[in-house]
XYZ file of N, CA, C and O in Angstrom:
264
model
N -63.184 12.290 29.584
C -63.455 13.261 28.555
C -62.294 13.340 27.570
O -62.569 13.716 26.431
N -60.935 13.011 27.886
C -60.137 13.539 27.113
C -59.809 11.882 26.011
O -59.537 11.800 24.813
N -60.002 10.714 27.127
C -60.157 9.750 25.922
C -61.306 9.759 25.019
O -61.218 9.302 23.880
N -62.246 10.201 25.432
C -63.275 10.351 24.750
C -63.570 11.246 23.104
O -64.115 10.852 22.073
N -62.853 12.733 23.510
C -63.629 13.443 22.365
C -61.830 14.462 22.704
O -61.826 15.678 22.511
N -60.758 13.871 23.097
C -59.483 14.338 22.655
C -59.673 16.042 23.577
O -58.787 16.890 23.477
N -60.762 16.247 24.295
C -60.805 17.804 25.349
C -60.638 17.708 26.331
O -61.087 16.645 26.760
N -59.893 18.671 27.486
C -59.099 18.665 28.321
C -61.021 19.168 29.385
O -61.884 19.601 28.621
N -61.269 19.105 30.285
C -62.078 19.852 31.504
C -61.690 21.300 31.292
O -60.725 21.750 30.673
N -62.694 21.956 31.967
C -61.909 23.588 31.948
C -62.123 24.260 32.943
O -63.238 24.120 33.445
N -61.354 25.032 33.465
C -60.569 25.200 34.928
C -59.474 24.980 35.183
O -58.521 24.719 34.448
N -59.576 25.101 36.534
C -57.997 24.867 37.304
C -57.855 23.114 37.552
O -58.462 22.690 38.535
N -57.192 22.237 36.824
C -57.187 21.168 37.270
C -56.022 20.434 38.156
O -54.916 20.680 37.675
N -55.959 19.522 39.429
C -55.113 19.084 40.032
C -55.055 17.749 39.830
O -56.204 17.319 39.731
N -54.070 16.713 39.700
C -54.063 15.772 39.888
C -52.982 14.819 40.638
O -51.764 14.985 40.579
N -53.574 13.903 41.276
C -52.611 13.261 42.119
C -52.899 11.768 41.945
O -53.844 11.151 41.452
N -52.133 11.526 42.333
C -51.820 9.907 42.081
C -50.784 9.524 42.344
O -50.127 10.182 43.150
N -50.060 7.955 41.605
C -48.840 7.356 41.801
C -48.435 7.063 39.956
O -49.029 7.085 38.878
N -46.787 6.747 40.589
C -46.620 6.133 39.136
C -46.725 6.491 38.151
O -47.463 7.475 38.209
N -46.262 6.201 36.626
C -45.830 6.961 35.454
C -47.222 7.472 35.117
O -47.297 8.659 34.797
N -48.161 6.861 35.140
C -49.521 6.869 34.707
C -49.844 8.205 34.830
O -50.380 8.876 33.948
N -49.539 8.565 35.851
C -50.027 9.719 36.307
C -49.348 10.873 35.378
O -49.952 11.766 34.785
N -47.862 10.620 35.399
C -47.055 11.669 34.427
C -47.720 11.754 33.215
O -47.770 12.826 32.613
N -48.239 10.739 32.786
C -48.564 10.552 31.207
C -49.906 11.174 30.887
O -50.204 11.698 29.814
N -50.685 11.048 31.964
C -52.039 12.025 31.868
C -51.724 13.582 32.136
O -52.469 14.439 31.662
N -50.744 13.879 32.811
C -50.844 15.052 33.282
C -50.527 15.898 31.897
O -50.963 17.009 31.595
N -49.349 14.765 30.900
C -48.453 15.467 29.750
C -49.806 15.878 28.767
O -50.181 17.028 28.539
N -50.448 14.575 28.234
C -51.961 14.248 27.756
C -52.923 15.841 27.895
O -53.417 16.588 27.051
N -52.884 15.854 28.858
C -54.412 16.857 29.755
C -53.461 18.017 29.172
O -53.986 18.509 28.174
N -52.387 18.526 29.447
C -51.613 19.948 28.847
C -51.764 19.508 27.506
O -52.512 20.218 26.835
N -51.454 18.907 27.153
C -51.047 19.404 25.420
C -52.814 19.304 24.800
O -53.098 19.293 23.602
N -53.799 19.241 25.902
C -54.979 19.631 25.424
C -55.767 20.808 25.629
O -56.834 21.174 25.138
N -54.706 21.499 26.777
C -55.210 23.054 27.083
C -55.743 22.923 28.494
O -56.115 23.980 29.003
N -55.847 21.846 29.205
C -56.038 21.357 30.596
C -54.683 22.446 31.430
O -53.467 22.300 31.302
N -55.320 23.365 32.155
C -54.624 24.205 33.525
C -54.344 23.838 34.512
O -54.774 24.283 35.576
N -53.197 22.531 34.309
C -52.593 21.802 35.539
C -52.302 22.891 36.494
O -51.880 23.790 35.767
N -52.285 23.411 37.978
C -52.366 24.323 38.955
C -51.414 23.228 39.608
O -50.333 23.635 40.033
N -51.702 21.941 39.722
C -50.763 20.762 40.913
C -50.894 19.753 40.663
O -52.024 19.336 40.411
N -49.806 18.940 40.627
C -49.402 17.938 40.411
C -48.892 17.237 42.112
O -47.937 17.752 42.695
N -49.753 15.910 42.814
C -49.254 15.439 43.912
C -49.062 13.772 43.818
O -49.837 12.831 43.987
N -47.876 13.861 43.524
C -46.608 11.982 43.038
C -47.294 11.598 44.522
O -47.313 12.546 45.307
N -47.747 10.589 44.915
C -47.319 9.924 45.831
C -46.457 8.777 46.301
O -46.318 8.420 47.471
N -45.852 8.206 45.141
C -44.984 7.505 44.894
C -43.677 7.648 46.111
O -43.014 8.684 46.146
N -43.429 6.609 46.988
C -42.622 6.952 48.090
C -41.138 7.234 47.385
O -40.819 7.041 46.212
N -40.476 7.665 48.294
C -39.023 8.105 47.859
C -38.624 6.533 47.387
O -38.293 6.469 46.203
N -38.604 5.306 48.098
C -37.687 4.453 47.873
C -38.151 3.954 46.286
O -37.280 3.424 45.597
N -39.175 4.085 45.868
C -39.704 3.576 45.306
C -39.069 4.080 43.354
O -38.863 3.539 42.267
N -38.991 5.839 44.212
C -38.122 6.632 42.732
C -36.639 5.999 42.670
O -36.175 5.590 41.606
N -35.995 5.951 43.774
C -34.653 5.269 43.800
C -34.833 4.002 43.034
O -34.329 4.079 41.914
N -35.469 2.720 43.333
C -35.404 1.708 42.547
C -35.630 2.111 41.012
O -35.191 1.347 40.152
N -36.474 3.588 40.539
C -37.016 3.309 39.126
C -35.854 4.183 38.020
O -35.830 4.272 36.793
N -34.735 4.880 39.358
C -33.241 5.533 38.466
C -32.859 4.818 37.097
O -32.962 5.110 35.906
N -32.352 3.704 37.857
C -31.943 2.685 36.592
C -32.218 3.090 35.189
O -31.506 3.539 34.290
N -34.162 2.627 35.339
C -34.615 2.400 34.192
C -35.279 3.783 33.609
O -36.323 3.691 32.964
N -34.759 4.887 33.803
C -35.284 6.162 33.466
C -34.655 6.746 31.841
O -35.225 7.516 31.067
N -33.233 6.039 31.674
C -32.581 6.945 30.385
C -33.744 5.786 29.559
O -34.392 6.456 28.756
N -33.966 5.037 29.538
C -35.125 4.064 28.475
C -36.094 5.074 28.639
O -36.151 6.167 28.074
N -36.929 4.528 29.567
C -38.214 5.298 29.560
C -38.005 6.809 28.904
O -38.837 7.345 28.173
N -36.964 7.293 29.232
C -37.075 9.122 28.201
C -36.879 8.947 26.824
O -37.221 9.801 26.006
N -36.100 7.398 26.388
C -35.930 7.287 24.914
C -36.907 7.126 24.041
O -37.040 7.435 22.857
N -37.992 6.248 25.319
C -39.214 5.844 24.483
C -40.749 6.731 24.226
O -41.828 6.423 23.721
N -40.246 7.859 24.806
C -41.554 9.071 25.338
C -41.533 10.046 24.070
O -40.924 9.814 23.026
N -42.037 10.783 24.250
C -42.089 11.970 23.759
C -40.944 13.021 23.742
O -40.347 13.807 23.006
N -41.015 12.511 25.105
C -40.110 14.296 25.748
C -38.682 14.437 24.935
O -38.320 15.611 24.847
N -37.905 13.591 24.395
C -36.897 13.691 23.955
C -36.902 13.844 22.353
O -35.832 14.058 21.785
N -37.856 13.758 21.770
C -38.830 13.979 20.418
C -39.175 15.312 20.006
O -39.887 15.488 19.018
């Protein structure tokens, strides 16, 4: 729905998953009025450790620092 016609569902929405993907819908779905209630990363711990490194990029290239 929200690639579709740019509207968030309406309600309480949760989402879970892995990986940035997931961050990027969750940012997406709010800035459309979507009532994130929970957010569940399943992304294992070792997995955030390997992605430290490459995190000051990834914030340069986003939004969030915009």
């Amino acid at each position: 729905m929200l690639k579709m016609s740019g509207r968030a569902v309406a309600g309480r929405t949760v989402l879970l998953g892995c990986g940035p993907l997931l961050l990027l819908t969750a940012r997406q779905l709010a800035n459309a009025g979507a009532n994130i209630v929970g957010l569940l990363q399943t992304t294992s711990p070792v997995d955030f450790l390997r992605a430290i490194p490459h995190l000051p990029a990834a914030l340069r290239s986003t939004a969030l620092l915009k």
